Amino acid sequence: KKELNFSEWDSLSVRRRKSKLKAIASQIQDDEMPLSSYTIIHKDAKFTKAEKQEMIQWMTQKRDSL
C-alpha cells in the first residue's frame, strides 16, 4: 500500500499512472506478483497463464487510454 495506494490514484499525474500500470504489468509478467509471501498463505491467489495475459492486456489498454 505504501508503494501504490489506489485510494490516491486520482491524485497521481497521468505520467505517474502510466508508469504504475507499466510496472504492475511487468511484475505480473515476471511472476513477481502476487508476492510469494502472499501465495504461501493464499495458494489459490496465483495467476494462471490466461489470467496473467488478461491482466497484462488490461493494464496495457488502460495505460494507452490515459
mmCIF file with all atom_site columns, N, CA and C in Angstrom:
data_model
loop_
_atom_site.group_PDB
_atom_site.id
_atom_site.type_symbol
_atom_site.label_atom_id
_atom_site.label_alt_id
_atom_site.label_comp_id
_atom_site.label_asym_id
_atom_site.label_entity_id
_atom_site.label_seq_id
_atom_site.pdbx_PDB_ins_code
_atom_site.Cartn_x
_atom_site.Cartn_y
_atom_site.Cartn_z
_atom_site.occupancy
_atom_site.B_iso_or_equiv
_atom_site.pdbx_formal_charge
_atom_site.auth_seq_id
_atom_site.auth_comp_id
_atom_site.auth_asym_id
_atom_site.auth_atom_id
_atom_site.pdbx_PDB_model_num
ATOM 1   N N  . LYS A 1 1  ? 0.841  -1.187  0.000   1.00 0.00 ? 1  LYS A N  1
ATOM 2   C CA . LYS A 1 1  ? 0.000  0.000   0.000   1.00 0.00 ? 1  LYS A CA 1
ATOM 3   C C  . LYS A 1 1  ? 0.886  1.251   0.000   1.00 0.00 ? 1  LYS A C  1
ATOM 4   N N  . LYS A 1 2  ? 2.003  1.163   0.646   1.00 0.00 ? 2  LYS A N  1
ATOM 5   C CA . LYS A 1 2  ? 2.929  2.301   0.667   1.00 0.00 ? 2  LYS A CA 1
ATOM 6   C C  . LYS A 1 2  ? 3.393  2.646   -0.743  1.00 0.00 ? 2  LYS A C  1
ATOM 7   N N  . GLU A 1 3  ? 3.627  1.632   -1.556  1.00 0.00 ? 3  GLU A N  1
ATOM 8   C CA . GLU A 1 3  ? 4.123  1.836   -2.916  1.00 0.00 ? 3  GLU A CA 1
ATOM 9   C C  . GLU A 1 3  ? 3.015  2.264   -3.878  1.00 0.00 ? 3  GLU A C  1
ATOM 10  N N  . LEU A 1 4  ? 1.821  1.709   -3.683  1.00 0.00 ? 4  LEU A N  1
ATOM 11  C CA . LEU A 1 4  ? 0.697  2.038   -4.573  1.00 0.00 ? 4  LEU A CA 1
ATOM 12  C C  . LEU A 1 4  ? -0.602 1.944   -3.795  1.00 0.00 ? 4  LEU A C  1
ATOM 13  N N  . ASN A 1 5  ? -1.186 3.091   -3.532  1.00 0.00 ? 5  ASN A N  1
ATOM 14  C CA . ASN A 1 5  ? -2.442 3.165   -2.810  1.00 0.00 ? 5  ASN A CA 1
ATOM 15  C C  . ASN A 1 5  ? -3.519 3.613   -3.793  1.00 0.00 ? 5  ASN A C  1
ATOM 16  N N  . PHE A 1 6  ? -4.404 2.691   -4.159  1.00 0.00 ? 6  PHE A N  1
ATOM 17  C CA . PHE A 1 6  ? -5.424 3.023   -5.146  1.00 0.00 ? 6  PHE A CA 1
ATOM 18  C C  . PHE A 1 6  ? -6.414 4.070   -4.636  1.00 0.00 ? 6  PHE A C  1
ATOM 19  N N  . SER A 1 7  ? -6.452 4.309   -3.349  1.00 0.00 ? 7  SER A N  1
ATOM 20  C CA . SER A 1 7  ? -7.289 5.390   -2.816  1.00 0.00 ? 7  SER A CA 1
ATOM 21  C C  . SER A 1 7  ? -6.760 6.749   -3.250  1.00 0.00 ? 7  SER A C  1
ATOM 22  N N  . GLU A 1 8  ? -5.483 6.800   -3.618  1.00 0.00 ? 8  GLU A N  1
ATOM 23  C CA . GLU A 1 8  ? -4.856 8.046   -4.048  1.00 0.00 ? 8  GLU A CA 1
ATOM 24  C C  . GLU A 1 8  ? -4.654 8.107   -5.556  1.00 0.00 ? 8  GLU A C  1
ATOM 25  N N  . TRP A 1 9  ? -5.174 7.139   -6.271  1.00 0.00 ? 9  TRP A N  1
ATOM 26  C CA . TRP A 1 9  ? -4.962 7.017   -7.717  1.00 0.00 ? 9  TRP A CA 1
ATOM 27  C C  . TRP A 1 9  ? -5.307 8.297   -8.475  1.00 0.00 ? 9  TRP A C  1
ATOM 28  N N  . ASP A 1 10 ? -6.446 8.892   -8.149  1.00 0.00 ? 10 ASP A N  1
ATOM 29  C CA . ASP A 1 10 ? -6.904 10.091  -8.860  1.00 0.00 ? 10 ASP A CA 1
ATOM 30  C C  . ASP A 1 10 ? -5.998 11.301  -8.638  1.00 0.00 ? 10 ASP A C  1
ATOM 31  N N  . SER A 1 11 ? -5.218 11.274  -7.595  1.00 0.00 ? 11 SER A N  1
ATOM 32  C CA . SER A 1 11 ? -4.327 12.405  -7.333  1.00 0.00 ? 11 SER A CA 1
ATOM 33  C C  . SER A 1 11 ? -2.988 12.274  -8.077  1.00 0.00 ? 11 SER A C  1
ATOM 34  N N  . LEU A 1 12 ? -2.728 11.126  -8.688  1.00 0.00 ? 12 LEU A N  1
ATOM 35  C CA . LEU A 1 12 ? -1.489 10.915  -9.437  1.00 0.00 ? 12 LEU A CA 1
ATOM 36  C C  . LEU A 1 12 ? -1.583 11.576  -10.811 1.00 0.00 ? 12 LEU A C  1
ATOM 37  N N  . SER A 1 13 ? -0.457 12.027  -11.302 1.00 0.00 ? 13 SER A N  1
ATOM 38  C CA . SER A 1 13 ? -0.424 12.576  -12.659 1.00 0.00 ? 13 SER A CA 1
ATOM 39  C C  . SER A 1 13 ? -0.632 11.441  -13.658 1.00 0.00 ? 13 SER A C  1
ATOM 40  N N  . VAL A 1 14 ? -1.016 11.789  -14.862 1.00 0.00 ? 14 VAL A N  1
ATOM 41  C CA . VAL A 1 14 ? -1.213 10.780  -15.912 1.00 0.00 ? 14 VAL A CA 1
ATOM 42  C C  . VAL A 1 14 ? 0.092  10.019  -16.143 1.00 0.00 ? 14 VAL A C  1
ATOM 43  N N  . ARG A 1 15 ? 1.195  10.748  -16.163 1.00 0.00 ? 15 ARG A N  1
ATOM 44  C CA . ARG A 1 15 ? 2.503  10.107  -16.363 1.00 0.00 ? 15 ARG A CA 1
ATOM 45  C C  . ARG A 1 15 ? 2.784  9.083   -15.262 1.00 0.00 ? 15 ARG A C  1
ATOM 46  N N  . ARG A 1 16 ? 2.480  9.438   -14.027 1.00 0.00 ? 16 ARG A N  1
ATOM 47  C CA . ARG A 1 16 ? 2.710  8.522   -12.889 1.00 0.00 ? 16 ARG A CA 1
ATOM 48  C C  . ARG A 1 16 ? 1.782  7.313   -12.971 1.00 0.00 ? 16 ARG A C  1
ATOM 49  N N  . ARG A 1 17 ? 0.534  7.530   -13.364 1.00 0.00 ? 17 ARG A N  1
ATOM 50  C CA . ARG A 1 17 ? -0.407 6.412   -13.520 1.00 0.00 ? 17 ARG A CA 1
ATOM 51  C C  . ARG A 1 17 ? 0.094  5.437   -14.576 1.00 0.00 ? 17 ARG A C  1
ATOM 52  N N  . LYS A 1 18 ? 0.541  5.982   -15.710 1.00 0.00 ? 18 LYS A N  1
ATOM 53  C CA . LYS A 1 18 ? 1.064  5.128   -16.780 1.00 0.00 ? 18 LYS A CA 1
ATOM 54  C C  . LYS A 1 18 ? 2.269  4.326   -16.294 1.00 0.00 ? 18 LYS A C  1
ATOM 55  N N  . SER A 1 19 ? 3.126  4.972   -15.547 1.00 0.00 ? 19 SER A N  1
ATOM 56  C CA . SER A 1 19 ? 4.307  4.309   -15.001 1.00 0.00 ? 19 SER A CA 1
ATOM 57  C C  . SER A 1 19 ? 3.915  3.174   -14.051 1.00 0.00 ? 19 SER A C  1
ATOM 58  N N  . LYS A 1 20 ? 2.946  3.434   -13.206 1.00 0.00 ? 20 LYS A N  1
ATOM 59  C CA . LYS A 1 20 ? 2.485  2.411   -12.251 1.00 0.00 ? 20 LYS A CA 1
ATOM 60  C C  . LYS A 1 20 ? 1.872  1.219   -12.988 1.00 0.00 ? 20 LYS A C  1
ATOM 61  N N  . LEU A 1 21 ? 1.034  1.488   -13.998 1.00 0.00 ? 21 LEU A N  1
ATOM 62  C CA . LEU A 1 21 ? 0.416  0.399   -14.754 1.00 0.00 ? 21 LEU A CA 1
ATOM 63  C C  . LEU A 1 21 ? 1.464  -0.432  -15.481 1.00 0.00 ? 21 LEU A C  1
ATOM 64  N N  . LYS A 1 22 ? 2.466  0.223   -16.036 1.00 0.00 ? 22 LYS A N  1
ATOM 65  C CA . LYS A 1 22 ? 3.547  -0.490  -16.714 1.00 0.00 ? 22 LYS A CA 1
ATOM 66  C C  . LYS A 1 22 ? 4.321  -1.361  -15.724 1.00 0.00 ? 22 LYS A C  1
ATOM 67  N N  . ALA A 1 23 ? 4.591  -0.833  -14.548 1.00 0.00 ? 23 ALA A N  1
ATOM 68  C CA . ALA A 1 23 ? 5.316  -1.577  -13.522 1.00 0.00 ? 23 ALA A CA 1
ATOM 69  C C  . ALA A 1 23 ? 4.518  -2.786  -13.039 1.00 0.00 ? 23 ALA A C  1
ATOM 70  N N  . ILE A 1 24 ? 3.229  -2.614  -12.858 1.00 0.00 ? 24 ILE A N  1
ATOM 71  C CA . ILE A 1 24 ? 2.379  -3.727  -12.419 1.00 0.00 ? 24 ILE A CA 1
ATOM 72  C C  . ILE A 1 24 ? 2.385  -4.828  -13.469 1.00 0.00 ? 24 ILE A C  1
ATOM 73  N N  . ALA A 1 25 ? 2.197  -4.458  -14.733 1.00 0.00 ? 25 ALA A N  1
ATOM 74  C CA . ALA A 1 25 ? 2.196  -5.446  -15.822 1.00 0.00 ? 25 ALA A CA 1
ATOM 75  C C  . ALA A 1 25 ? 3.527  -6.186  -15.875 1.00 0.00 ? 25 ALA A C  1
ATOM 76  N N  . SER A 1 26 ? 4.612  -5.470  -15.691 1.00 0.00 ? 26 SER A N  1
ATOM 77  C CA . SER A 1 26 ? 5.938  -6.081  -15.712 1.00 0.00 ? 26 SER A CA 1
ATOM 78  C C  . SER A 1 26 ? 6.117  -7.060  -14.555 1.00 0.00 ? 26 SER A C  1
ATOM 79  N N  . GLN A 1 27 ? 5.647  -6.691  -13.379 1.00 0.00 ? 27 GLN A N  1
ATOM 80  C CA . GLN A 1 27 ? 5.753  -7.570  -12.222 1.00 0.00 ? 27 GLN A CA 1
ATOM 81  C C  . GLN A 1 27 ? 4.912  -8.833  -12.396 1.00 0.00 ? 27 GLN A C  1
ATOM 82  N N  . ILE A 1 28 ? 3.751  -8.697  -12.999 1.00 0.00 ? 28 ILE A N  1
ATOM 83  C CA . ILE A 1 28 ? 2.918  -9.871  -13.270 1.00 0.00 ? 28 ILE A CA 1
ATOM 84  C C  . ILE A 1 28 ? 3.614  -10.770 -14.290 1.00 0.00 ? 28 ILE A C  1
ATOM 85  N N  . GLN A 1 29 ? 4.137  -10.161 -15.348 1.00 0.00 ? 29 GLN A N  1
ATOM 86  C CA . GLN A 1 29 ? 4.829  -10.916 -16.393 1.00 0.00 ? 29 GLN A CA 1
ATOM 87  C C  . GLN A 1 29 ? 6.025  -11.685 -15.824 1.00 0.00 ? 29 GLN A C  1
ATOM 88  N N  . ASP A 1 30 ? 6.746  -11.067 -14.914 1.00 0.00 ? 30 ASP A N  1
ATOM 89  C CA . ASP A 1 30 ? 7.957  -11.664 -14.342 1.00 0.00 ? 30 ASP A CA 1
ATOM 90  C C  . ASP A 1 30 ? 7.679  -12.536 -13.122 1.00 0.00 ? 30 ASP A C  1
ATOM 91  N N  . ASP A 1 31 ? 6.413  -12.850 -12.891 1.00 0.00 ? 31 ASP A N  1
ATOM 92  C CA . ASP A 1 31 ? 5.987  -13.684 -11.746 1.00 0.00 ? 31 ASP A CA 1
ATOM 93  C C  . ASP A 1 31 ? 6.413  -13.113 -10.395 1.00 0.00 ? 31 ASP A C  1
ATOM 94  N N  . GLU A 1 32 ? 6.496  -11.798 -10.302 1.00 0.00 ? 32 GLU A N  1
ATOM 95  C CA . GLU A 1 32 ? 6.820  -11.135 -9.046  1.00 0.00 ? 32 GLU A CA 1
ATOM 96  C C  . GLU A 1 32 ? 5.557  -10.741 -8.283  1.00 0.00 ? 32 GLU A C  1
ATOM 97  N N  . MET A 1 33 ? 4.414  -10.919 -8.953  1.00 0.00 ? 33 MET A N  1
ATOM 98  C CA . MET A 1 33 ? 3.145  -10.546 -8.360  1.00 0.00 ? 33 MET A CA 1
ATOM 99  C C  . MET A 1 33 ? 2.117  -11.593 -8.735  1.00 0.00 ? 33 MET A C  1
ATOM 100 N N  . PRO A 1 34 ? 1.324  -12.078 -7.815  1.00 0.00 ? 34 PRO A N  1
ATOM 101 C CA . PRO A 1 34 ? 1.302  -11.697 -6.409  1.00 0.00 ? 34 PRO A CA 1
ATOM 102 C C  . PRO A 1 34 ? 2.580  -12.154 -5.699  1.00 0.00 ? 34 PRO A C  1
ATOM 103 N N  . LEU A 1 35 ? 2.873  -11.509 -4.598  1.00 0.00 ? 35 LEU A N  1
ATOM 104 C CA . LEU A 1 35 ? 4.075  -11.804 -3.827  1.00 0.00 ? 35 LEU A CA 1
ATOM 105 C C  . LEU A 1 35 ? 4.071  -13.253 -3.338  1.00 0.00 ? 35 LEU A C  1
ATOM 106 N N  . SER A 1 36 ? 5.239  -13.873 -3.352  1.00 0.00 ? 36 SER A N  1
ATOM 107 C CA . SER A 1 36 ? 5.333  -15.261 -2.895  1.00 0.00 ? 36 SER A CA 1
ATOM 108 C C  . SER A 1 36 ? 4.930  -15.390 -1.430  1.00 0.00 ? 36 SER A C  1
ATOM 109 N N  . SER A 1 37 ? 5.227  -14.382 -0.619  1.00 0.00 ? 37 SER A N  1
ATOM 110 C CA . SER A 1 37 ? 4.828  -14.425 0.793   1.00 0.00 ? 37 SER A CA 1
ATOM 111 C C  . SER A 1 37 ? 3.309  -14.460 0.934   1.00 0.00 ? 37 SER A C  1
ATOM 112 N N  . TYR A 1 38 ? 2.604  -13.858 -0.027  1.00 0.00 ? 38 TYR A N  1
ATOM 113 C CA . TYR A 1 38 ? 1.140  -13.871 -0.010  1.00 0.00 ? 38 TYR A CA 1
ATOM 114 C C  . TYR A 1 38 ? 0.597  -15.210 -0.494  1.00 0.00 ? 38 TYR A C  1
ATOM 115 N N  . THR A 1 39 ? 1.205  -15.754 -1.551  1.00 0.00 ? 39 THR A N  1
ATOM 116 C CA . THR A 1 39 ? 0.690  -17.003 -2.117  1.00 0.00 ? 39 THR A CA 1
ATOM 117 C C  . THR A 1 39 ? 1.007  -18.221 -1.252  1.00 0.00 ? 39 THR A C  1
ATOM 118 N N  . ILE A 1 40 ? 1.938  -18.095 -0.324  1.00 0.00 ? 40 ILE A N  1
ATOM 119 C CA . ILE A 1 40 ? 2.195  -19.197 0.620   1.00 0.00 ? 40 ILE A CA 1
ATOM 120 C C  . ILE A 1 40 ? 0.942  -19.433 1.453   1.00 0.00 ? 40 ILE A C  1
ATOM 121 N N  . ILE A 1 41 ? 0.327  -18.367 1.883   1.00 0.00 ? 41 ILE A N  1
ATOM 122 C CA . ILE A 1 41 ? -0.880 -18.463 2.712   1.00 0.00 ? 41 ILE A CA 1
ATOM 123 C C  . ILE A 1 41 ? -2.127 -18.654 1.845   1.00 0.00 ? 41 ILE A C  1
ATOM 124 N N  . HIS A 1 42 ? -2.167 -17.968 0.704   1.00 0.00 ? 42 HIS A N  1
ATOM 125 C CA . HIS A 1 42 ? -3.331 -17.994 -0.187  1.00 0.00 ? 42 HIS A CA 1
ATOM 126 C C  . HIS A 1 42 ? -2.943 -18.709 -1.488  1.00 0.00 ? 42 HIS A C  1
ATOM 127 N N  . LYS A 1 43 ? -2.911 -20.006 -1.440  1.00 0.00 ? 43 LYS A N  1
ATOM 128 C CA . LYS A 1 43 ? -2.432 -20.807 -2.574  1.00 0.00 ? 43 LYS A CA 1
ATOM 129 C C  . LYS A 1 43 ? -3.239 -20.578 -3.853  1.00 0.00 ? 43 LYS A C  1
ATOM 130 N N  . ASP A 1 44 ? -4.509 -20.250 -3.714  1.00 0.00 ? 44 ASP A N  1
ATOM 131 C CA . ASP A 1 44 ? -5.354 -20.041 -4.889  1.00 0.00 ? 44 ASP A CA 1
ATOM 132 C C  . ASP A 1 44 ? -5.195 -18.637 -5.489  1.00 0.00 ? 44 ASP A C  1
ATOM 133 N N  . ALA A 1 45 ? -4.288 -17.851 -4.950  1.00 0.00 ? 45 ALA A N  1
ATOM 134 C CA . ALA A 1 45 ? -4.099 -16.482 -5.427  1.00 0.00 ? 45 ALA A CA 1
ATOM 135 C C  . ALA A 1 45 ? -3.133 -16.391 -6.605  1.00 0.00 ? 45 ALA A C  1
ATOM 136 N N  . LYS A 1 46 ? -2.577 -17.499 -7.023  1.00 0.00 ? 46 LYS A N  1
ATOM 137 C CA . LYS A 1 46 ? -1.643 -17.478 -8.147  1.00 0.00 ? 46 LYS A CA 1
ATOM 138 C C  . LYS A 1 46 ? -2.414 -17.334 -9.458  1.00 0.00 ? 46 LYS A C  1
ATOM 139 N N  . PHE A 1 47 ? -1.832 -16.578 -10.394 1.00 0.00 ? 47 PHE A N  1
ATOM 140 C CA . PHE A 1 47 ? -2.447 -16.383 -11.696 1.00 0.00 ? 47 PHE A CA 1
ATOM 141 C C  . PHE A 1 47 ? -2.189 -17.581 -12.605 1.00 0.00 ? 47 PHE A C  1
ATOM 142 N N  . THR A 1 48 ? -3.207 -17.952 -13.368 1.00 0.00 ? 48 THR A N  1
ATOM 143 C CA . THR A 1 48 ? -2.995 -18.906 -14.446 1.00 0.00 ? 48 THR A CA 1
ATOM 144 C C  . THR A 1 48 ? -2.343 -18.144 -15.597 1.00 0.00 ? 48 THR A C  1
ATOM 145 N N  . LYS A 1 49 ? -1.860 -18.869 -16.604 1.00 0.00 ? 49 LYS A N  1
ATOM 146 C CA . LYS A 1 49 ? -1.285 -18.199 -17.779 1.00 0.00 ? 49 LYS A CA 1
ATOM 147 C C  . LYS A 1 49 ? -2.303 -17.264 -18.419 1.00 0.00 ? 49 LYS A C  1
ATOM 148 N N  . ALA A 1 50 ? -3.538 -17.738 -18.547 1.00 0.00 ? 50 ALA A N  1
ATOM 149 C CA . ALA A 1 50 ? -4.596 -16.942 -19.171 1.00 0.00 ? 50 ALA A CA 1
ATOM 150 C C  . ALA A 1 50 ? -4.896 -15.691 -18.338 1.00 0.00 ? 50 ALA A C  1
ATOM 151 N N  . GLU A 1 51 ? -4.943 -15.843 -17.022 1.00 0.00 ? 51 GLU A N  1
ATOM 152 C CA . GLU A 1 51 ? -5.202 -14.694 -16.155 1.00 0.00 ? 51 GLU A CA 1
ATOM 153 C C  . GLU A 1 51 ? -4.069 -13.669 -16.243 1.00 0.00 ? 51 GLU A C  1
ATOM 154 N N  . LYS A 1 52 ? -2.835 -14.162 -16.297 1.00 0.00 ? 52 LYS A N  1
ATOM 155 C CA . LYS A 1 52 ? -1.689 -13.256 -16.448 1.00 0.00 ? 52 LYS A CA 1
ATOM 156 C C  . LYS A 1 52 ? -1.821 -12.447 -17.726 1.00 0.00 ? 52 LYS A C  1
ATOM 157 N N  . GLN A 1 53 ? -2.119 -13.113 -18.823 1.00 0.00 ? 53 GLN A N  1
ATOM 158 C CA . GLN A 1 53 ? -2.247 -12.425 -20.105 1.00 0.00 ? 53 GLN A CA 1
ATOM 159 C C  . GLN A 1 53 ? -3.391 -11.423 -20.079 1.00 0.00 ? 53 GLN A C  1
ATOM 160 N N  . GLU A 1 54 ? -4.488 -11.813 -19.459 1.00 0.00 ? 54 GLU A N  1
ATOM 161 C CA . GLU A 1 54 ? -5.644 -10.917 -19.359 1.00 0.00 ? 54 GLU A CA 1
ATOM 162 C C  . GLU A 1 54 ? -5.303 -9.670  -18.538 1.00 0.00 ? 54 GLU A C  1
ATOM 163 N N  . MET A 1 55 ? -4.622 -9.868  -17.420 1.00 0.00 ? 55 MET A N  1
ATOM 164 C CA . MET A 1 55 ? -4.236 -8.737  -16.573 1.00 0.00 ? 55 MET A CA 1
ATOM 165 C C  . MET A 1 55 ? -3.249 -7.814  -17.301 1.00 0.00 ? 55 MET A C  1
ATOM 166 N N  . ILE A 1 56 ? -2.268 -8.396  -17.956 1.00 0.00 ? 56 ILE A N  1
ATOM 167 C CA . ILE A 1 56 ? -1.276 -7.605  -18.680 1.00 0.00 ? 56 ILE A CA 1
ATOM 168 C C  . ILE A 1 56 ? -1.937 -6.828  -19.814 1.00 0.00 ? 56 ILE A C  1
ATOM 169 N N  . GLN A 1 57 ? -2.833 -7.491  -20.527 1.00 0.00 ? 57 GLN A N  1
ATOM 170 C CA . GLN A 1 57 ? -3.548 -6.831  -21.619 1.00 0.00 ? 57 GLN A CA 1
ATOM 171 C C  . GLN A 1 57 ? -4.388 -5.672  -21.084 1.00 0.00 ? 57 GLN A C  1
ATOM 172 N N  . TRP A 1 58 ? -5.069 -5.886  -19.960 1.00 0.00 ? 58 TRP A N  1
ATOM 173 C CA . TRP A 1 58 ? -5.896 -4.828  -19.378 1.00 0.00 ? 58 TRP A CA 1
ATOM 174 C C  . TRP A 1 58 ? -5.029 -3.647  -18.962 1.00 0.00 ? 58 TRP A C  1
ATOM 175 N N  . MET A 1 59 ? -3.904 -3.940  -18.295 1.00 0.00 ? 59 MET A N  1
ATOM 176 C CA . MET A 1 59 ? -3.008 -2.862  -17.860 1.00 0.00 ? 59 MET A CA 1
ATOM 177 C C  . MET A 1 59 ? -2.498 -2.060  -19.060 1.00 0.00 ? 59 MET A C  1
ATOM 178 N N  . THR A 1 60 ? -2.141 -2.743  -20.121 1.00 0.00 ? 60 THR A N  1
ATOM 179 C CA . THR A 1 60 ? -1.627 -2.080  -21.316 1.00 0.00 ? 60 THR A CA 1
ATOM 180 C C  . THR A 1 60 ? -2.712 -1.214  -21.957 1.00 0.00 ? 60 THR A C  1
ATOM 181 N N  . GLN A 1 61 ? -3.914 -1.758  -22.101 1.00 0.00 ? 61 GLN A N  1
ATOM 182 C CA . GLN A 1 61 ? -5.011 -0.994  -22.690 1.00 0.00 ? 61 GLN A CA 1
ATOM 183 C C  . GLN A 1 61 ? -5.361 0.228   -21.843 1.00 0.00 ? 61 GLN A C  1
ATOM 184 N N  . LYS A 1 62 ? -5.400 0.036   -20.541 1.00 0.00 ? 62 LYS A N  1
ATOM 185 C CA . LYS A 1 62 ? -5.716 1.137   -19.630 1.00 0.00 ? 62 LYS A CA 1
ATOM 186 C C  . LYS A 1 62 ? -4.637 2.216   -19.728 1.00 0.00 ? 62 LYS A C  1
ATOM 187 N N  . ARG A 1 63 ? -3.384 1.800   -19.728 1.00 0.00 ? 63 ARG A N  1
ATOM 188 C CA . ARG A 1 63 ? -2.267 2.749   -19.837 1.00 0.00 ? 63 ARG A CA 1
ATOM 189 C C  . ARG A 1 63 ? -2.354 3.550   -21.149 1.00 0.00 ? 63 ARG A C  1
ATOM 190 N N  . ASP A 1 64 ? -2.651 2.848   -22.243 1.00 0.00 ? 64 ASP A N  1
ATOM 191 C CA . ASP A 1 64 ? -2.719 3.506   -23.552 1.00 0.00 ? 64 ASP A CA 1
ATOM 192 C C  . ASP A 1 64 ? -3.917 4.448   -23.664 1.00 0.00 ? 64 ASP A C  1
ATOM 193 N N  . SER A 1 65 ? -4.928 4.239   -22.837 1.00 0.00 ? 65 SER A N  1
ATOM 194 C CA . SER A 1 65 ? -6.120 5.085   -22.929 1.00 0.00 ? 65 SER A CA 1
ATOM 195 C C  . SER A 1 65 ? -6.012 6.349   -22.055 1.00 0.00 ? 65 SER A C  1
ATOM 196 N N  . LEU A 1 66 ? -4.968 6.423   -21.241 1.00 0.00 ? 66 LEU A N  1
ATOM 197 C CA . LEU A 1 66 ? -4.809 7.602   -20.377 1.00 0.00 ? 66 LEU A CA 1
ATOM 198 C C  . LEU A 1 66 ? -4.294 8.793   -21.142 1.00 0.00 ? 66 LEU A C  1
#
